[in-house]
């Protein structure tokens, strides 16, 4: 598929535990020279047990998305989701000004935030390049994003991880280099 000008949306999906976060971290490392905006979500573990999810931005900011110890009416499974803290974290990410936005992940917890849903929609509709992981099976807002005509959805498997990383990295570089030379 060819892309006219800047603006490309790539969503990476796959079964839980298939390596989506590691995949995005590797792609972000390859594209670090393009100064991506966005974040990855990492597990918080204690004595081998998952206790919650931390947020780490590409500019070094950290935050907590959800934790078993968070008291919140908004819950996903055993995790309380701290939407105000997540939205404060999002405020400083400068997603609107970025040429490349990388998000891990667009999932049920993250979509509890109206600001997050707005920022994702803005990125999808903007001339930036968006690379994001997205839940394999999700809520209606997640499924609606995957059904958009302006996104390409790739399913990550152990057997296609290397090839897909190369494909995504090359497409992003190509689109952003072409946009930089014409604008």
Coordinates of N, CA and C in Angstrom, one line a residue:
X1 N 0.8 -1.2 0.0 CA 0.0 0.0 0.0 C 0.9 1.2 0.0
X2 N 0.6 2.2 -0.9 CA 1.4 3.4 -0.9 C 0.6 4.5 -0.1
X3 N 1.4 5.5 0.4 CA 0.8 6.5 1.2 C 1.1 7.9 0.5
X4 N 0.1 8.7 0.3 CA 0.3 10.0 -0.3 C 0.6 11.0 0.8
X5 N 1.8 11.5 0.8 CA 2.2 12.5 1.8 C 2.3 11.9 3.2
X6 N 2.4 12.8 4.2 CA 2.5 12.3 5.6 C 1.2 11.8 6.0
X7 N 1.2 11.1 7.1 CA -0.1 10.6 7.7 C -0.2 9.1 7.3
X8 N -0.1 8.3 8.3 CA -0.2 6.9 8.2 C -0.5 6.3 9.6
X9 N -1.4 5.4 9.6 CA -1.9 4.8 10.9 C -1.7 3.3 10.8
X10 N -0.8 2.8 11.7 CA -0.5 1.4 11.8 C -0.9 0.9 13.2
X11 N -1.8 -0.1 13.3 CA -2.2 -0.7 14.5 C -1.7 -2.1 14.6
X12 N -1.0 -2.5 15.7 CA -0.5 -3.8 15.9 C -1.3 -4.5 17.0
X13 N -1.8 -5.7 16.6 CA -2.7 -6.4 17.6 C -2.1 -7.8 17.7
X14 N -2.6 -8.5 18.6 CA -2.1 -9.9 18.9 C -2.6 -10.4 20.2
X15 N -2.5 -11.7 20.4 CA -2.9 -12.3 21.7 C -2.2 -11.7 22.9
X16 N -2.8 -11.6 24.0 CA -2.1 -11.2 25.2 C -0.8 -12.0 25.4
X17 N 0.3 -11.3 25.7 CA 1.6 -11.9 26.0 C 2.4 -12.3 24.7
X18 N 1.9 -11.8 23.6 CA 2.6 -12.2 22.3 C 3.8 -11.3 22.1
X19 N 4.0 -10.2 22.9 CA 5.2 -9.4 22.7 C 4.9 -8.0 22.1
X20 N 3.7 -7.5 22.2 CA 3.3 -6.2 21.5 C 4.1 -5.1 22.1
X21 N 4.3 -5.0 23.5 CA 5.0 -4.0 24.1 C 6.5 -4.0 23.7
X22 N 7.1 -5.2 23.7 CA 8.5 -5.4 23.3 C 8.7 -5.0 21.9
X23 N 7.7 -5.4 21.0 CA 7.7 -5.0 19.6 C 7.8 -3.5 19.5
X24 N 6.9 -2.8 20.1 CA 6.8 -1.3 20.0 C 8.1 -0.7 20.6
X25 N 8.6 -1.2 21.7 CA 9.8 -0.7 22.2 C 11.0 -0.8 21.2
X26 N 11.0 -1.9 20.6 CA 12.1 -2.1 19.6 C 11.9 -1.2 18.4
X27 N 10.7 -1.0 17.9 CA 10.4 -0.1 16.8 C 10.8 1.3 17.2
X28 N 10.4 1.7 18.4 CA 10.7 3.1 18.9 C 12.2 3.3 19.0
X29 N 12.9 2.3 19.4 CA 14.4 2.4 19.5 C 15.0 2.6 18.1
X30 N 14.5 1.9 17.1 CA 14.9 2.0 15.7 C 14.6 3.4 15.2
X31 N 13.5 4.0 15.7 CA 13.0 5.3 15.1 C 13.3 6.5 16.1
X32 N 14.2 6.2 17.1 CA 14.5 7.3 18.1 C 15.0 8.6 17.5
X33 N 15.7 8.5 16.3 CA 16.1 9.7 15.7 C 15.0 10.6 15.2
X34 N 13.8 10.0 15.0 CA 12.7 10.8 14.6 C 11.9 11.4 15.8
X35 N 12.4 11.2 17.0 CA 11.9 11.8 18.2 C 10.4 11.5 18.4
X36 N 10.0 10.2 18.5 CA 8.6 9.9 18.7 C 8.0 10.5 20.0
X37 N 6.8 10.8 20.0 CA 6.0 11.1 21.2 C 5.1 9.9 21.5
X38 N 4.8 9.8 22.8 CA 3.9 8.7 23.2 C 4.5 7.9 24.4
X39 N 4.0 6.7 24.5 CA 4.4 6.0 25.7 C 4.2 4.5 25.5
X40 N 4.8 3.7 26.4 CA 4.6 2.3 26.5 C 4.0 2.0 27.9
X41 N 3.3 0.9 28.0 CA 2.7 0.5 29.3 C 3.5 -0.8 29.7
X42 N 3.9 -0.7 30.9 CA 4.7 -1.9 31.5 C 4.0 -2.4 32.7
X43 N 4.2 -3.7 32.9 CA 3.6 -4.4 34.1 C 4.4 -4.0 35.3
X44 N 3.6 -3.8 36.4 CA 4.2 -3.7 37.7 C 4.1 -5.0 38.4
X45 N 5.2 -5.6 38.8 CA 5.2 -6.9 39.4 C 5.8 -6.8 40.8
X46 N 5.3 -7.7 41.7 CA 5.8 -7.8 43.0 C 5.8 -9.3 43.3
X47 N 7.0 -9.9 43.7 CA 7.1 -11.3 44.0 C 6.5 -12.1 42.8
X48 N 6.8 -11.7 41.6 CA 6.3 -12.5 40.4 C 4.9 -12.3 40.1
X49 N 4.1 -11.6 40.8 CA 2.7 -11.4 40.6 C 2.5 -10.0 40.0
X50 N 1.6 -9.9 38.9 CA 1.3 -8.6 38.4 C 0.4 -7.9 39.3
X51 N 0.8 -6.6 39.6 CA 0.0 -5.8 40.5 C -0.6 -4.6 39.8
X52 N -0.1 -4.3 38.6 CA -0.6 -3.1 38.0 C 0.1 -2.8 36.7
X53 N -0.1 -1.6 36.2 CA 0.5 -1.1 34.9 C 1.0 0.3 35.1
X54 N 2.3 0.4 34.7 CA 3.0 1.7 34.7 C 3.1 2.3 33.3
X55 N 3.2 3.6 33.2 CA 3.3 4.3 31.9 C 4.7 4.9 31.9
X56 N 5.4 4.7 30.7 CA 6.7 5.3 30.5 C 6.7 6.0 29.2
X57 N 6.9 7.3 29.2 CA 6.9 8.1 28.0 C 8.3 8.0 27.3
X58 N 8.3 8.4 26.0 CA 9.6 8.4 25.3 C 10.5 9.6 25.7
X59 N 9.9 10.5 26.5 CA 10.7 11.6 27.0 C 11.1 11.4 28.5
X60 N 10.8 10.2 29.0 CA 11.3 9.8 30.3 C 10.3 10.0 31.5
X61 N 9.1 10.5 31.2 CA 8.1 10.7 32.2 C 7.5 9.3 32.6
X62 N 7.1 9.2 33.8 CA 6.4 7.9 34.3 C 5.1 8.2 35.0
X63 N 4.3 7.3 35.0 CA 3.0 7.4 35.7 C 2.4 6.0 36.0
X64 N 1.3 6.0 36.7 CA 0.6 4.7 37.0 C -0.7 4.8 36.3
X65 N -1.1 3.8 35.5 CA -2.4 3.7 34.9 C -3.4 2.9 35.8
X66 N -2.9 1.8 36.3 CA -3.8 1.0 37.1 C -3.0 0.1 38.1
X67 N -3.7 -0.2 39.2 CA -3.0 -1.0 40.2 C -4.1 -1.7 41.1
X68 N -3.7 -2.8 41.7 CA -4.7 -3.5 42.5 C -5.0 -2.7 43.8
X69 N -4.0 -1.8 44.2 CA -4.2 -1.0 45.4 C -4.9 0.4 45.1
X70 N -5.3 0.7 43.9 CA -6.0 1.9 43.6 C -7.5 1.7 43.8
X71 N -8.0 2.6 44.7 CA -9.5 2.6 44.9 C -10.1 3.5 43.9
X72 N -10.9 2.9 43.0 CA -11.5 3.7 41.9 C -12.8 3.0 41.5
X73 N -13.8 3.7 41.2 CA -15.0 3.1 40.7 C -14.8 2.5 39.3
X74 N -13.7 2.9 38.6 CA -13.4 2.4 37.3 C -12.4 1.3 37.5
X75 N -12.8 0.1 37.1 CA -12.0 -1.1 37.3 C -12.0 -1.9 36.0
X76 N -10.9 -2.6 35.8 CA -10.8 -3.6 34.8 C -10.2 -4.8 35.5
X77 N -11.1 -5.8 35.7 CA -10.6 -7.0 36.5 C -10.4 -6.5 37.9
X78 N -9.2 -6.9 38.4 CA -8.8 -6.6 39.8 C -8.2 -5.2 39.9
X79 N -8.0 -4.5 38.8 CA -7.2 -3.3 38.8 C -8.1 -2.1 38.9
X80 N -7.8 -1.2 39.8 CA -8.4 0.1 39.8 C -7.7 1.0 38.8
X81 N -8.4 1.7 38.0 CA -7.8 2.6 36.9 C -7.8 4.0 37.4
X82 N -6.7 4.7 37.4 CA -6.6 6.1 37.9 C -6.6 7.0 36.7
X83 N -7.9 7.3 36.2 CA -8.0 8.1 35.1 C -7.5 9.5 35.3
X84 N -7.7 10.2 36.4 CA -7.1 11.5 36.6 C -5.6 11.5 36.4
X85 N -4.9 10.5 37.0 CA -3.5 10.5 36.9 C -3.0 10.2 35.5
X86 N -3.8 9.3 34.8 CA -3.5 9.0 33.4 C -3.6 10.3 32.5
X87 N -4.7 11.0 32.8 CA -4.9 12.2 32.0 C -3.9 13.3 32.3
X88 N -3.4 13.4 33.5 CA -2.3 14.3 33.8 C -1.0 13.9 33.1
X89 N -0.8 12.6 33.0 CA 0.4 12.1 32.3 C 0.3 12.4 30.8
X90 N -0.9 12.3 30.2 CA -1.1 12.6 28.8 C -0.9 14.1 28.5
X91 N -1.3 14.9 29.4 CA -1.2 16.4 29.2 C 0.2 16.8 28.7
X92 N 1.2 16.2 29.2 CA 2.6 16.6 29.0 C 3.2 16.0 27.8
X93 N 2.5 15.1 27.1 CA 3.2 14.3 26.0 C 3.4 15.0 24.7
X94 N 2.7 16.2 24.5 CA 2.9 16.9 23.2 C 2.6 16.1 22.0
X95 N 1.6 15.2 22.1 CA 1.2 14.4 20.9 C 0.8 15.2 19.7
X96 N 0.1 16.3 19.9 CA -0.4 17.1 18.8 C 0.7 17.7 17.9
X97 N 1.9 17.9 18.5 CA 3.0 18.5 17.8 C 3.9 17.5 17.1
X98 N 3.8 16.2 17.4 CA 4.7 15.2 16.9 C 4.4 14.8 15.5
X99 N 5.5 14.4 14.8 CA 5.4 13.9 13.5 C 5.2 12.4 13.6
X100 N 5.7 11.8 14.7 CA 5.5 10.3 14.9 C 5.0 10.1 16.3
X101 N 3.9 9.4 16.4 CA 3.3 9.1 17.7 C 3.2 7.6 17.9
X102 N 3.8 7.1 19.0 CA 3.8 5.7 19.3 C 3.1 5.4 20.6
X103 N 2.0 4.6 20.6 CA 1.2 4.4 21.8 C 1.1 2.9 22.0
X104 N 1.4 2.5 23.3 CA 1.2 1.1 23.7 C 0.4 1.2 25.0
X105 N -0.8 1.0 25.1 CA -1.6 0.3 24.1 C -3.0 1.1 24.1
X106 N -3.7 0.8 23.0 CA -5.1 1.3 23.0 C -5.9 0.1 23.4
X107 N -6.3 0.1 24.7 CA -7.0 -1.0 25.3 C -8.2 -0.6 26.2
X108 N -8.8 -1.5 26.9 CA -9.9 -1.2 27.7 C -9.6 -0.2 28.8
X109 N -8.5 -0.4 29.5 CA -8.1 0.5 30.6 C -7.9 1.9 30.1
X110 N -7.1 2.0 29.0 CA -6.8 3.3 28.5 C -8.0 4.1 28.0
X111 N -8.9 3.3 27.4 CA -10.1 3.9 26.8 C -11.1 4.4 27.8
X112 N -10.9 4.1 29.1 CA -11.8 4.7 30.1 C -11.5 6.2 30.2
X113 N -10.5 6.7 29.7 CA -10.2 8.1 29.7 C -10.7 8.8 28.5
X114 N -11.6 9.8 28.7 CA -12.1 10.6 27.5 C -11.0 11.3 26.8
X115 N -10.0 11.8 27.6 CA -8.9 12.6 27.0 C -8.1 11.6 26.1
X116 N -7.8 10.4 26.6 CA -7.1 9.5 25.8 C -7.8 9.2 24.4
X117 N -9.1 8.9 24.5 CA -9.9 8.6 23.3 C -9.8 9.8 22.3
X118 N -9.9 11.0 22.9 CA -9.7 12.2 22.0 C -8.4 12.3 21.4
X119 N -7.3 12.1 22.2 CA -5.9 12.2 21.7 C -5.7 11.2 20.6
X120 N -6.2 10.0 20.8 CA -6.0 8.9 19.8 C -6.7 9.3 18.5
X121 N -8.0 9.8 18.6 CA -8.7 10.3 17.4 C -8.0 11.4 16.7
X122 N -7.4 12.4 17.5 CA -6.7 13.5 16.9 C -5.5 13.0 16.1
X123 N -4.8 12.0 16.7 CA -3.6 11.4 16.1 C -4.0 10.7 14.8
X124 N -5.1 9.9 14.8 CA -5.5 9.2 13.6 C -5.9 10.2 12.5
X125 N -6.5 11.3 12.9 CA -7.0 12.3 11.9 C -5.9 13.3 11.4
X126 N -4.8 13.3 12.1 CA -3.7 14.3 11.8 C -2.8 13.8 10.7
X127 N -1.9 14.6 10.2 CA -0.9 14.2 9.3 C 0.3 13.4 9.9
X128 N 0.3 13.2 11.2 CA 1.4 12.5 11.8 C 1.3 11.0 11.4
X129 N 2.4 10.3 11.7 CA 2.4 8.8 11.6 C 2.1 8.3 13.0
X130 N 1.1 7.4 13.1 CA 0.7 6.7 14.3 C 1.0 5.3 14.2
X131 N 1.8 4.8 15.2 CA 2.0 3.3 15.4 C 1.5 3.0 16.8
X132 N 0.6 2.1 16.9 CA 0.0 1.8 18.2 C -0.3 0.3 18.3
X133 N -0.2 -0.2 19.5 CA -0.7 -1.5 19.8 C -2.2 -1.4 20.2
X134 N -2.9 -2.4 19.9 CA -4.4 -2.4 20.2 C -4.8 -3.8 20.6
X135 N -5.8 -3.8 21.5 CA -6.3 -5.1 22.0 C -6.8 -6.0 20.8
X136 N -6.5 -7.3 20.9 CA -7.0 -8.2 19.9 C -8.5 -8.2 19.9
X137 N -9.1 -8.3 21.0 CA -10.6 -8.2 21.1 C -10.9 -7.1 22.1
X138 N -11.7 -6.1 21.7 CA -11.9 -5.0 22.6 C -13.3 -4.5 22.7
X139 N -13.4 -3.5 23.4 CA -14.7 -2.8 23.6 C -15.1 -2.2 22.3
X140 N -16.3 -1.7 22.1 CA -16.8 -1.1 20.9 C -15.9 0.0 20.4
X141 N -15.3 0.9 21.3 CA -14.4 2.0 20.8 C -13.1 1.4 20.2
X142 N -12.6 0.3 20.8 CA -11.4 -0.3 20.3 C -11.7 -1.0 18.9
X143 N -12.8 -1.7 18.8 CA -13.2 -2.3 17.5 C -13.4 -1.3 16.4
X144 N -14.0 -0.2 16.8 CA -14.3 0.9 15.8 C -13.0 1.4 15.2
X145 N -11.9 1.6 16.1 CA -10.6 2.1 15.6 C -10.0 1.1 14.6
X146 N -10.1 -0.2 14.9 CA -9.6 -1.2 14.0 C -10.3 -1.3 12.7
X147 N -11.6 -0.9 12.7 CA -12.4 -0.9 11.5 C -12.3 0.3 10.6
X148 N -11.6 1.3 11.0 CA -11.4 2.6 10.2 C -10.7 2.2 8.9
X149 N -11.1 3.0 7.9 CA -10.5 2.7 6.6 C -9.1 3.3 6.4
X150 N -8.7 4.2 7.3 CA -7.4 4.8 7.3 C -6.4 4.2 8.2
X151 N -6.6 3.0 8.6 CA -5.6 2.3 9.4 C -5.3 0.9 8.7
X152 N -4.1 0.5 9.0 CA -3.7 -0.8 8.6 C -3.5 -1.6 9.9
X153 N -4.1 -2.8 10.0 CA -4.0 -3.6 11.2 C -3.1 -4.8 10.9
X154 N -2.1 -5.0 11.7 CA -1.2 -6.2 11.6 C -1.3 -7.0 12.9
X155 N -1.4 -8.3 12.7 CA -1.4 -9.2 13.8 C 0.0 -9.7 14.1
X156 N 0.5 -9.5 15.3 CA 1.8 -9.9 15.7 C 1.8 -11.4 16.2
X157 N 2.8 -12.1 15.7 CA 3.0 -13.5 16.1 C 4.5 -13.7 16.3
X158 N 4.9 -14.8 17.0 CA 6.3 -15.0 17.1 C 7.0 -15.2 15.8
X159 N 6.3 -15.8 14.8 CA 7.0 -16.1 13.5 C 7.1 -14.9 12.6
X160 N 6.3 -13.8 12.9 CA 6.4 -12.6 12.0 C 7.0 -11.3 12.7
X161 N 7.5 -11.5 13.9 CA 7.9 -10.4 14.7 C 9.0 -9.6 14.0
X162 N 10.1 -10.3 13.5 CA 11.2 -9.6 12.9 C 10.8 -8.9 11.6
X163 N 10.1 -9.7 10.8 CA 9.7 -9.1 9.5 C 8.8 -7.9 9.6
X164 N 7.8 -8.0 10.6 CA 6.9 -6.9 10.8 C 7.6 -5.7 11.4
X165 N 8.6 -5.9 12.2 CA 9.3 -4.7 12.8 C 10.0 -4.0 11.7
X166 N 10.7 -4.8 10.8 CA 11.3 -4.2 9.6 C 10.4 -3.4 8.7
X167 N 9.2 -4.0 8.4 CA 8.2 -3.4 7.6 C 7.7 -2.1 8.2
X168 N 7.4 -2.1 9.4 CA 6.8 -0.9 10.1 C 7.9 0.2 10.1
X169 N 9.1 -0.2 10.5 CA 10.2 0.8 10.6 C 10.5 1.4 9.3
X170 N 10.5 0.6 8.2 CA 10.8 1.1 6.9 C 9.7 2.1 6.4
X171 N 8.4 1.7 6.6 CA 7.3 2.5 6.2 C 7.3 3.8 6.9
X172 N 7.5 3.8 8.2 CA 7.6 5.1 8.9 C 8.7 6.0 8.4
X173 N 9.9 5.5 8.3 CA 11.0 6.3 7.8 C 10.7 6.8 6.4
X174 N 10.1 6.0 5.5 CA 9.8 6.4 4.2 C 8.8 7.5 4.1
X175 N 7.7 7.4 4.9 CA 6.7 8.4 4.9 C 7.2 9.7 5.5
X176 N 8.0 9.7 6.6 CA 8.4 10.9 7.2 C 9.6 11.5 6.4
X177 N 10.4 10.7 5.8 CA 11.5 11.3 5.0 C 10.9 12.0 3.8
X178 N 9.9 11.4 3.1 CA 9.3 12.0 2.0 C 8.5 13.3 2.4
X179 N 7.9 13.2 3.5 CA 7.1 14.4 4.0 C 8.1 15.6 4.3
X180 N 9.3 15.2 4.8 CA 10.2 16.3 5.1 C 10.9 16.9 3.9
X181 N 11.0 16.1 2.8 CA 11.6 16.6 1.6 C 10.6 17.4 0.7
X182 N 9.3 17.2 0.9 CA 8.3 17.9 0.1 C 7.8 19.1 0.8
X183 N 8.0 19.3 2.1 CA 7.3 20.3 2.9 C 8.3 21.3 3.4

